[in-house]
Every structure is written in structure tokens, then in C-alpha cells.
Amino acid sequence: MIHRKLRMGMIGGGKDAFIGAVHRIAANIDGQIEFCCGALSADPEIARESGRILFLPENRIYTTYQELFEKESKLPETERIDFVTIVTPNFAHFEPAMMALDHGFNVVVEKPMTLSLEEAILLRDKVVSTGLTLCLTHTYSGYPMVKQARQMVKEGSLGAIRKVMVEYPQGWLSTLTEREGNAGAAWRTDPKKSGKSGCMGDIGTHAAQLAEYISGLKITRLCADLNIVVPGRGLDDDGNVLLKFDNGANGVLIASQIAAGEENALKIKVYGEKGGLEWHQMEPNTLILKWLDQPAQIYRAGQPYLSDVAKHNTRVPGGHPEGYLEAFANIYRNFAATLAAKLRGEQPNAFQLDFPNAEDGVRGMAFIENVVASGQSNQKWHEFKI
């Protein structure tokens, strides 16, 4: 029986790294996880300084991920980490994740899961063969009202799904900011560090995962138009994709990082035979329901009429806004609950297993590669291949 916090290590995410701090906050919110060690930067001095800033023990501040795994695996079971969180750029996901699994550690990793589809398949297969658990942080699936939307579709409230429309506009790459000292922009627009796609790999994958998560459908065909709008950029910064799903439904996915003035305006609409739903990431506690034969409804987070799964992923009463950090924390909490159940020799339940996994990572990489292939082809429809 496990009666303790789960122990977490981190690779990447040192001082001044946005997403590393977000992961640490999210992991800490529910009090189930303890941050114990890290290799927080590829630069040894920054790694040491970052570890000290975060009050890590000196002997558990590592300067490489190889050192982290070798030394942590030699610690007693009562001290070593249970899992590692990988928050490096895309090109540095695969090798640390594989090494973690080889040393018996579970993994949380930023999306996209790897640099290529081939790597994603190898990593997925390693997860299966080891019996360990991998969590992929597609944050937006953690929101309570996204859970509510998914449950309503699953229960057939909207009838058979006919159309999915998802868009993710940002404006932060409207200029060539990667050449002006913006480190986040620099690696995201570098094919060697980001992979085959820029915008579609960075935020298009979020949109695709959310479309499949809420609708319960799988993309089977697509027709993509990818664009490099800002002159001098090495990867796409804008794109539009027509979608076909496995039940015959159709869809549209738009992702852009040159939508000047936009912040993080992810939106999704799902339409069925009886009605539709609409959710906006920047107003996350509201779900709009539109019906064919009755007035529209507004569902709000924290209310007693919501589904059990939405309530499970809600922390505060209605009228107390929950947002990005809490959604991120839901991913961590469900992952942690799964690990704790497995450590107790129990089978995790559906609520505990409700987080993106290695299979979602494979589909995300397949989405990127199929979108790029379609964008380079003159053929209208491209089969979604894995």
C-alpha cells in the first residue's frame, strides 16, 4: 500500500523557462507529487543555478539527463523518483523518454511526443513492453467543460456527429521574432529542433487532439494547405486543414501563429443531428449548447447539473474561475492517481486513466506528418496513415 507523495524529477525547465514552471505548479496543486530532482538545463551552470533556486538537494541537481537516470536508479526505492517530466524542445524528447523507461521510470512529456512518427511508434512500443505509464500534456483536454462536452457527445445528446470545427489562432509570430532574441520562437521555427512542421506541430496538434477527444472520432483523411507567411521563416506559421472522420463526419481545422492581435484563442464547435456545442479556451468555464428545436443553453463549471466526470475535474464551486493551471493539474492528478493505483497493485479506473497517453502521441505525430505530406501534394485528399 502506498501512503506517500509520488516523487518527480524534471529534465529541462530551468530558470526563465515558461513551461517548466507551469509543470511544477500543476504537479503541486493537489499535493500528491513531490519535486525531488532535476537536470534543468543543457548548460551545466544554469542547471546548477536553477536547482538551487528551486531548493533541490545539492546531490540531486544533475547536469545531464543521463546522470539523472543513472544515479536515481541506484537510490533505494524509498528515495528514487517514480517518474520524470520532460519539458525540453521537441528534438530532445525521445532519447530521455526512452532512457527513463529503460531505467524503470514512468514519463510525463510535452507535446508533440517526439521529433518524428518513427520515434513516436518506438516510444509507444517501449511503453507497452515495459508496462510503465506515459502521460502527454495536451493541456486543453483537462478542462472541466471539455470533459462535459465529451461526455455529452458520448451519451448521444447531440445525436450522430456530423461536423467538427476547431481553430487555434495566435499572433505572437507575426514578425520574425526568432531573430530578435526570442528563444521560444527560435527553436519552434528551426526544423532541426521542432521537426517537419512549425505552427501545425506546435498548436495544430492541440487542435487535432481536442477534436478527436471531444467528438470521440478519429481523423481518417485530410486535405492541408500550409503556409510560411513571414518572409525568411523556416517552417509553416499558418495552415488550414479539411478533415474527414471515421463515421463520415467532416471538419475544418485552422491553426495560425500570424493572426495579429490574437492571444491563445483556441475554439471548438461540434455539431450533431440534434444540436451543437461550442467551447472557447479563453472563456473555459462556459460551454454553449445549441439545439435544433429549443433555445440555446449555457452550461457553467462547478454546477450540480454537470456530469460526474466534469465534477471530478472541478476543484471549486461555481463562480470561482478555474483556468489553464487547473486544467494542467487535472492531467497530473489523473496520471498520479493511475501510478498510485498501479503501485498498490490495483487496476486504475476510467477517471484516473483520463489523460493523453503514448497512443495520443503517435496520433499527434501522424497528424503532423500527414498534414505536411498533404500540404506538399497536389492530391486533394490524403489518407491519414500511421
CSV table of C-alpha atoms in Angstrom, one decimal:
chain,number,residue,atom,x,y,z
A,1,MET,CA,0.0,0.0,0.0
A,2,ILE,CA,1.4,3.4,-1.0
A,3,HIS,CA,0.9,6.2,1.6
A,4,ARG,CA,3.2,8.9,0.3
A,5,LYS,CA,3.6,11.5,-2.4
A,6,LEU,CA,4.8,10.4,-5.8
A,7,ARG,CA,8.4,11.6,-6.5
A,8,MET,CA,9.0,13.6,-9.6
A,9,GLY,CA,12.2,14.5,-11.5
A,10,MET,CA,12.4,17.0,-14.3
A,11,ILE,CA,14.5,17.3,-17.5
A,12,GLY,CA,14.6,20.9,-18.9
A,13,GLY,CA,12.5,23.6,-17.4
A,14,GLY,CA,15.2,25.7,-15.7
A,15,LYS,CA,15.1,29.3,-14.7
A,16,ASP,CA,13.3,31.6,-17.2
A,17,ALA,CA,11.7,28.5,-18.9
A,18,PHE,CA,7.9,29.2,-19.1
A,19,ILE,CA,6.6,25.6,-19.4
A,20,GLY,CA,8.8,24.1,-16.8
A,21,ALA,CA,7.4,26.4,-14.1
A,22,VAL,CA,3.9,25.6,-15.3
A,23,HIS,CA,4.5,21.8,-14.9
A,24,ARG,CA,5.9,22.3,-11.4
A,25,ILE,CA,2.8,24.4,-10.4
A,26,ALA,CA,0.4,21.9,-11.9
A,27,ALA,CA,2.1,18.9,-10.3
A,28,ASN,CA,2.0,20.6,-6.9
A,29,ILE,CA,-1.7,21.8,-6.9
A,30,ASP,CA,-3.2,18.6,-5.5
A,31,GLY,CA,-0.5,17.8,-3.0
A,32,GLN,CA,0.1,14.3,-4.5
A,33,ILE,CA,3.5,14.9,-6.0
A,34,GLU,CA,6.9,16.0,-4.7
A,35,PHE,CA,9.5,17.6,-6.9
A,36,CYS,CA,12.8,15.8,-6.0
A,37,CYS,CA,15.5,16.2,-8.6
A,38,GLY,CA,16.3,17.6,-12.0
A,39,ALA,CA,18.6,18.1,-14.9
A,40,LEU,CA,17.1,21.5,-15.6
A,41,SER,CA,19.3,22.8,-18.5
A,42,ALA,CA,21.7,21.6,-21.1
A,43,ASP,CA,24.0,24.3,-19.7
A,44,PRO,CA,25.7,22.9,-16.5
A,45,GLU,CA,25.9,26.2,-14.8
A,46,ILE,CA,22.2,27.1,-15.5
A,47,ALA,CA,21.3,23.5,-14.4
A,48,ARG,CA,23.0,24.0,-11.1
A,49,GLU,CA,21.7,27.5,-10.5
A,50,SER,CA,18.2,26.5,-11.4
A,51,GLY,CA,18.3,23.6,-9.0
A,52,ARG,CA,19.5,25.8,-6.2
A,53,ILE,CA,16.8,28.4,-6.9
A,54,LEU,CA,14.2,25.6,-6.5
A,55,PHE,CA,15.9,24.3,-3.3
A,56,LEU,CA,16.7,20.9,-4.7
A,57,PRO,CA,19.3,19.0,-2.6
A,58,GLU,CA,22.8,19.6,-4.0
A,59,ASN,CA,23.3,15.8,-4.6
A,60,ARG,CA,20.1,15.7,-6.7
A,61,ILE,CA,20.9,18.6,-9.0
A,62,TYR,CA,22.1,16.9,-12.2
A,63,THR,CA,23.8,18.4,-15.3
A,64,THR,CA,22.7,15.8,-17.8
A,65,TYR,CA,19.6,13.6,-18.1
A,66,GLN,CA,22.0,10.6,-18.4
A,67,GLU,CA,23.4,11.4,-15.0
A,68,LEU,CA,19.9,11.8,-13.5
A,69,PHE,CA,18.7,8.3,-14.6
A,70,GLU,CA,22.0,6.5,-13.7
A,71,LYS,CA,22.1,8.0,-10.2
A,72,GLU,CA,18.4,8.0,-9.4
A,73,SER,CA,18.1,4.3,-10.4
A,74,LYS,CA,20.8,3.4,-7.9
A,75,LEU,CA,18.9,5.1,-5.0
A,76,PRO,CA,16.8,3.0,-2.6
A,77,GLU,CA,13.2,2.5,-3.7
A,78,THR,CA,12.2,4.7,-0.7
A,79,GLU,CA,14.1,7.7,-2.2
A,80,ARG,CA,14.3,7.4,-6.0
A,81,ILE,CA,11.8,9.2,-8.3
A,82,ASP,CA,8.7,7.5,-9.6
A,83,PHE,CA,8.5,9.5,-12.8
A,84,VAL,CA,10.3,12.1,-14.8
A,85,THR,CA,8.8,15.1,-16.6
A,86,ILE,CA,10.4,16.1,-19.9
A,87,VAL,CA,10.0,19.7,-20.9
A,88,THR,CA,12.7,20.2,-23.4
A,89,PRO,CA,12.3,21.2,-27.1
A,90,ASN,CA,10.8,18.6,-29.4
A,91,PHE,CA,14.2,17.2,-30.6
A,92,ALA,CA,15.1,16.3,-27.0
A,93,HIS,CA,12.0,14.3,-26.1
A,94,PHE,CA,12.7,10.8,-27.5
A,95,GLU,CA,16.1,9.9,-26.1
A,96,PRO,CA,15.4,11.0,-22.5
A,97,ALA,CA,12.0,9.3,-22.5
A,98,MET,CA,13.4,6.0,-23.8
A,99,MET,CA,16.2,6.1,-21.2
A,100,ALA,CA,13.7,6.8,-18.5
A,101,LEU,CA,11.6,3.8,-19.4
A,102,ASP,CA,14.8,1.6,-19.7
A,103,HIS,CA,15.6,2.6,-16.1
A,104,GLY,CA,12.1,1.8,-14.9
A,105,PHE,CA,10.8,5.3,-14.6
A,106,ASN,CA,7.3,6.5,-15.8
A,107,VAL,CA,7.2,9.5,-18.0
A,108,VAL,CA,5.4,12.8,-18.5
A,109,VAL,CA,6.4,14.5,-21.7
A,110,GLU,CA,5.5,17.7,-23.5
A,111,LYS,CA,3.8,17.5,-26.9
A,112,PRO,CA,4.5,16.7,-29.6
A,113,MET,CA,5.8,13.5,-28.1
A,114,THR,CA,8.8,13.1,-30.4
A,115,LEU,CA,10.5,14.6,-33.5
A,116,SER,CA,9.2,12.0,-35.9
A,117,LEU,CA,6.5,9.4,-36.3
A,118,GLU,CA,9.1,6.7,-36.3
A,119,GLU,CA,10.3,7.8,-32.9
A,120,ALA,CA,6.7,8.0,-31.6
A,121,ILE,CA,6.0,4.4,-32.6
A,122,LEU,CA,9.2,3.2,-30.9
A,123,LEU,CA,8.4,5.1,-27.8
A,124,ARG,CA,4.8,3.8,-27.7
A,125,ASP,CA,6.0,0.3,-28.2
A,126,LYS,CA,8.5,0.7,-25.3
A,127,VAL,CA,5.8,1.9,-23.0
A,128,VAL,CA,3.7,-1.2,-23.9
A,129,SER,CA,6.7,-3.6,-23.4
A,130,THR,CA,7.7,-2.1,-20.1
A,131,GLY,CA,4.2,-1.8,-18.6
A,132,LEU,CA,5.1,1.7,-17.5
A,133,THR,CA,2.9,4.8,-18.0
A,134,LEU,CA,3.5,7.8,-20.2
A,135,CYS,CA,1.4,11.0,-20.0
A,136,LEU,CA,1.4,13.5,-22.8
A,137,THR,CA,0.4,17.0,-21.7
A,138,HIS,CA,-2.3,18.0,-24.1
A,139,THR,CA,-3.5,20.5,-21.5
A,140,TYR,CA,-6.8,21.5,-23.1
A,141,SER,CA,-8.3,18.1,-22.6
A,142,GLY,CA,-8.0,18.8,-18.8
A,143,TYR,CA,-10.7,21.5,-18.6
A,144,PRO,CA,-13.9,20.5,-16.8
A,145,MET,CA,-16.1,21.9,-19.6
A,146,VAL,CA,-14.2,19.9,-22.2
A,147,LYS,CA,-14.9,16.8,-20.1
A,148,GLN,CA,-18.6,17.8,-20.0
A,149,ALA,CA,-18.6,18.3,-23.8
A,150,ARG,CA,-17.0,14.9,-24.4
A,151,GLN,CA,-19.5,13.2,-22.1
A,152,MET,CA,-22.5,14.8,-23.7
A,153,VAL,CA,-21.3,13.6,-27.2
A,154,LYS,CA,-20.5,10.2,-25.8
A,155,GLU,CA,-24.1,9.9,-24.3
A,156,GLY,CA,-25.6,10.9,-27.7
A,157,SER,CA,-27.1,14.2,-26.5
A,158,LEU,CA,-26.2,15.8,-29.9
A,159,GLY,CA,-27.1,12.7,-31.9
A,160,ALA,CA,-24.7,11.4,-34.6
A,161,ILE,CA,-21.8,13.9,-35.1
A,162,ARG,CA,-21.8,15.5,-38.5
A,163,LYS,CA,-19.2,18.3,-38.3
A,164,VAL,CA,-16.3,19.5,-36.2
A,165,MET,CA,-14.8,23.0,-36.5
A,166,VAL,CA,-11.7,23.8,-34.5
A,167,GLU,CA,-9.4,26.8,-34.7
A,168,TYR,CA,-6.3,27.9,-32.8
A,169,PRO,CA,-5.2,31.4,-33.8
A,170,GLN,CA,-2.2,33.1,-32.1
A,171,GLY,CA,-0.4,36.3,-33.2
A,172,TRP,CA,3.0,36.0,-31.5
A,173,LEU,CA,4.9,35.0,-34.6
A,174,SER,CA,3.5,37.8,-36.8
A,175,THR,CA,7.1,39.2,-37.1
A,176,LEU,CA,10.5,37.4,-37.4
A,177,THR,CA,10.8,37.4,-33.6
A,178,GLU,CA,13.1,34.3,-33.7
A,179,ARG,CA,15.8,36.6,-35.0
A,180,GLU,CA,15.3,39.2,-32.2
A,181,GLY,CA,16.3,37.1,-29.2
A,182,ASN,CA,13.0,35.2,-28.6
A,183,ALA,CA,14.4,31.8,-27.6
A,184,GLY,CA,11.0,30.1,-27.7
A,185,ALA,CA,10.4,31.3,-31.2
A,186,ALA,CA,13.9,30.3,-32.3
A,187,TRP,CA,13.6,26.6,-31.6
A,188,ARG,CA,10.0,26.3,-32.7
A,189,THR,CA,10.9,27.7,-36.1
A,190,ASP,CA,14.0,25.6,-36.5
A,191,PRO,CA,13.4,22.3,-38.4
A,192,LYS,CA,16.3,20.6,-36.5
A,193,LYS,CA,14.7,21.3,-33.2
A,194,SER,CA,11.0,21.4,-33.9
A,195,GLY,CA,10.6,18.8,-36.7
A,196,LYS,CA,8.8,18.9,-40.0
A,197,SER,CA,6.2,21.5,-39.0
A,198,GLY,CA,6.1,24.7,-37.1
A,199,CYS,CA,2.6,26.0,-36.4
A,200,MET,CA,0.9,22.7,-37.1
A,201,GLY,CA,3.3,20.8,-34.9
A,202,ASP,CA,3.1,23.4,-32.1
A,203,ILE,CA,-0.6,24.2,-31.9
A,204,GLY,CA,-2.3,22.3,-34.7
A,205,THR,CA,-1.6,19.1,-32.8
A,206,HIS,CA,-3.6,20.5,-29.8
A,207,ALA,CA,-6.5,21.4,-32.1
A,208,ALA,CA,-6.5,17.9,-33.7
A,209,GLN,CA,-6.3,16.1,-30.3
A,210,LEU,CA,-9.1,18.2,-28.9
A,211,ALA,CA,-11.3,17.5,-32.0
A,212,GLU,CA,-10.8,13.8,-31.5
A,213,TYR,CA,-11.1,13.9,-27.8
A,214,ILE,CA,-14.5,15.7,-27.6
A,215,SER,CA,-16.0,14.0,-30.7
A,216,GLY,CA,-14.8,10.5,-29.9
A,217,LEU,CA,-14.0,10.2,-33.6
A,218,LYS,CA,-10.7,9.6,-35.4
A,219,ILE,CA,-9.4,11.5,-38.4
A,220,THR,CA,-9.1,9.3,-41.4
A,221,ARG,CA,-8.4,11.7,-44.3
A,222,LEU,CA,-7.3,15.3,-44.7
A,223,CYS,CA,-6.5,18.0,-47.2
A,224,ALA,CA,-4.0,20.5,-45.9
A,225,ASP,CA,-2.8,24.0,-47.0
A,226,LEU,CA,0.4,25.0,-45.1
A,227,ASN,CA,1.9,28.5,-45.4
A,228,ILE,CA,5.0,30.4,-44.5
A,229,VAL,CA,3.6,33.9,-44.2
A,230,VAL,CA,6.5,35.8,-42.7
A,231,PRO,CA,9.4,36.0,-45.2
A,232,GLY,CA,12.6,34.3,-44.0
A,233,ARG,CA,10.9,31.8,-41.7
A,234,GLY,CA,12.0,28.1,-42.0
A,235,LEU,CA,8.7,26.4,-41.1
A,236,ASP,CA,5.0,26.9,-41.5
A,237,ASP,CA,3.4,29.6,-39.4
A,238,ASP,CA,-0.2,29.2,-40.7
A,239,GLY,CA,-2.4,26.5,-42.1
A,240,ASN,CA,-5.8,25.2,-42.9
A,241,VAL,CA,-6.9,21.6,-43.0
A,242,LEU,CA,-10.1,19.9,-44.2
A,243,LEU,CA,-10.9,16.7,-42.2
A,244,LYS,CA,-12.8,13.5,-42.7
A,245,PHE,CA,-13.6,11.3,-39.7
A,246,ASP,CA,-14.2,7.6,-39.3
A,247,ASN,CA,-18.0,8.0,-39.0
A,248,GLY,CA,-18.2,10.0,-42.2
A,249,ALA,CA,-18.4,13.4,-40.5
A,250,ASN,CA,-16.3,16.3,-41.9
A,251,GLY,CA,-14.4,19.0,-40.3
A,252,VAL,CA,-12.2,22.1,-40.6
A,253,LEU,CA,-9.0,22.8,-38.6
A,254,ILE,CA,-7.3,26.2,-38.7
A,255,ALA,CA,-4.1,26.9,-36.9
A,256,SER,CA,-2.1,30.2,-37.2
A,257,GLN,CA,0.6,32.0,-35.3
A,258,ILE,CA,0.5,35.1,-37.5
A,259,ALA,CA,-3.1,36.1,-36.6
A,260,ALA,CA,-2.1,39.5,-35.5
A,261,GLY,CA,-3.7,40.6,-32.2
A,262,GLU,CA,-4.8,37.1,-31.2
A,263,GLU,CA,-3.5,35.6,-27.9
A,264,ASN,CA,-4.4,32.0,-27.3
A,265,ALA,CA,-7.9,31.8,-28.9
A,266,LEU,CA,-8.5,28.0,-29.2
A,267,LYS,CA,-12.1,27.4,-30.0
A,268,ILE,CA,-14.1,24.2,-31.0
A,269,LYS,CA,-17.6,23.6,-32.3
A,270,VAL,CA,-19.1,20.1,-32.7
A,271,TYR,CA,-22.4,19.6,-34.5
A,272,GLY,CA,-24.7,16.6,-34.4
A,273,GLU,CA,-28.1,15.7,-35.7
A,274,LYS,CA,-29.9,17.3,-32.7
A,275,GLY,CA,-27.7,20.2,-31.9
A,276,GLY,CA,-24.2,21.5,-31.4
A,277,LEU,CA,-21.8,22.7,-28.7
A,278,GLU,CA,-19.2,25.4,-28.5
A,279,TRP,CA,-16.2,25.9,-26.2
A,280,HIS,CA,-13.6,28.7,-26.0
A,281,GLN,CA,-10.3,28.2,-24.2
A,282,MET,CA,-10.2,31.9,-23.2
A,283,GLU,CA,-13.6,31.5,-21.6
A,284,PRO,CA,-13.1,28.0,-20.3
A,285,ASN,CA,-15.8,27.8,-17.6
A,286,THR,CA,-18.6,28.1,-20.2
A,287,LEU,CA,-20.0,25.5,-22.5
A,288,ILE,CA,-22.6,26.7,-25.0
A,289,LEU,CA,-25.3,24.2,-26.2
A,290,LYS,CA,-27.3,25.0,-29.3
A,291,TRP,CA,-30.4,22.9,-30.1
A,292,LEU,CA,-32.4,22.3,-33.3
A,293,ASP,CA,-35.8,22.5,-31.6
A,294,GLN,CA,-35.2,24.5,-28.3
A,295,PRO,CA,-33.4,27.6,-27.1
A,296,ALA,CA,-29.7,27.6,-26.6
A,297,GLN,CA,-28.3,26.7,-23.1
A,298,ILE,CA,-25.2,27.9,-21.2
A,299,TYR,CA,-23.5,25.3,-19.0
A,300,ARG,CA,-21.1,26.6,-16.4
A,301,ALA,CA,-18.4,24.9,-14.5
A,302,GLY,CA,-19.0,24.0,-10.8
A,303,GLN,CA,-22.7,23.4,-11.2
A,304,PRO,CA,-24.6,20.4,-9.8
A,305,TYR,CA,-26.2,19.6,-13.2
A,306,LEU,CA,-22.9,18.6,-14.8
A,307,SER,CA,-21.7,15.1,-15.4
A,308,ASP,CA,-19.7,13.1,-12.9
A,309,VAL,CA,-16.5,13.4,-15.0
A,310,ALA,CA,-16.8,17.2,-15.2
A,311,LYS,CA,-17.3,17.3,-11.4
A,312,HIS,CA,-14.4,15.1,-10.8
A,313,ASN,CA,-12.2,17.5,-12.7
A,314,THR,CA,-13.5,20.6,-10.9
A,315,ARG,CA,-12.0,21.9,-7.7
A,316,VAL,CA,-14.1,24.9,-6.6
A,317,PRO,CA,-17.8,25.9,-6.5
A,318,GLY,CA,-19.4,27.7,-9.4
A,319,GLY,CA,-18.4,31.3,-9.9
A,320,HIS,CA,-14.8,30.7,-8.8
A,321,PRO,CA,-13.0,30.6,-12.1
A,322,GLU,CA,-10.7,27.7,-12.9
A,323,GLY,CA,-8.3,28.0,-15.8
A,324,TYR,CA,-5.1,26.8,-17.5
A,325,LEU,CA,-3.2,25.8,-14.4
A,326,GLU,CA,-6.1,23.8,-13.0
A,327,ALA,CA,-6.6,22.1,-16.3
A,328,PHE,CA,-2.9,21.2,-16.4
A,329,ALA,CA,-3.2,20.0,-12.8
A,330,ASN,CA,-6.0,17.7,-13.8
A,331,ILE,CA,-3.7,16.0,-16.3
A,332,TYR,CA,-1.1,15.5,-13.5
A,333,ARG,CA,-3.7,14.4,-10.9
A,334,ASN,CA,-5.2,11.7,-13.1
A,335,PHE,CA,-1.7,10.5,-14.1
A,336,ALA,CA,-0.6,10.4,-10.5
A,337,ALA,CA,-3.8,8.6,-9.4
A,338,THR,CA,-3.0,6.0,-12.1
A,339,LEU,CA,0.5,5.5,-10.9
A,340,ALA,CA,-0.6,5.2,-7.3
A,341,ALA,CA,-3.2,2.6,-8.2
A,342,LYS,CA,-0.6,0.6,-10.1
A,343,LEU,CA,1.8,0.8,-7.2
A,344,ARG,CA,-0.9,-0.6,-4.9
A,345,GLY,CA,-1.4,-3.5,-7.4
A,346,GLU,CA,-4.9,-2.1,-8.4
A,347,GLN,CA,-6.4,-1.5,-11.9
A,348,PRO,CA,-6.8,2.3,-12.4
A,349,ASN,CA,-10.4,3.3,-13.1
A,350,ALA,CA,-11.7,5.4,-16.0
A,351,PHE,CA,-11.4,8.7,-14.3
A,352,GLN,CA,-7.8,8.0,-13.3
A,353,LEU,CA,-6.9,6.9,-16.8
A,354,ASP,CA,-8.4,10.1,-18.3
A,355,PHE,CA,-5.2,11.7,-19.6
A,356,PRO,CA,-3.4,11.7,-23.0
A,357,ASN,CA,-1.1,8.8,-23.4
A,358,ALA,CA,1.5,7.3,-25.8
A,359,GLU,CA,-1.1,6.4,-28.3
A,360,ASP,CA,-2.3,10.0,-28.5
A,361,GLY,CA,1.4,10.9,-29.0
A,362,VAL,CA,1.6,8.6,-32.0
A,363,ARG,CA,-1.6,10.1,-33.5
A,364,GLY,CA,-0.2,13.6,-32.9
A,365,MET,CA,3.0,12.8,-34.8
A,366,ALA,CA,1.0,11.1,-37.5
A,367,PHE,CA,-1.2,14.2,-37.8
A,368,ILE,CA,2.0,16.4,-38.3
A,369,GLU,CA,3.5,14.1,-40.9
A,370,ASN,CA,0.2,13.6,-42.8
A,371,VAL,CA,-0.5,17.3,-42.8
A,372,VAL,CA,3.0,18.1,-44.2
A,373,ALA,CA,2.6,15.4,-46.8
A,374,SER,CA,-0.8,16.6,-47.9
A,375,GLY,CA,0.4,20.2,-48.0
A,376,GLN,CA,3.2,19.2,-50.4
A,377,SER,CA,0.9,17.1,-52.6
A,378,ASN,CA,-1.4,18.2,-55.4
A,379,GLN,CA,-3.8,15.4,-54.5
A,380,LYS,CA,-7.0,16.7,-52.8
A,381,TRP,CA,-7.4,14.1,-50.1
A,382,HIS,CA,-4.6,12.4,-48.3
A,383,GLU,CA,-5.2,9.2,-46.2
A,384,PHE,CA,-4.3,9.5,-42.6
A,385,LYS,CA,-1.5,7.0,-42.3
A,386,ILE,CA,0.3,5.7,-39.2
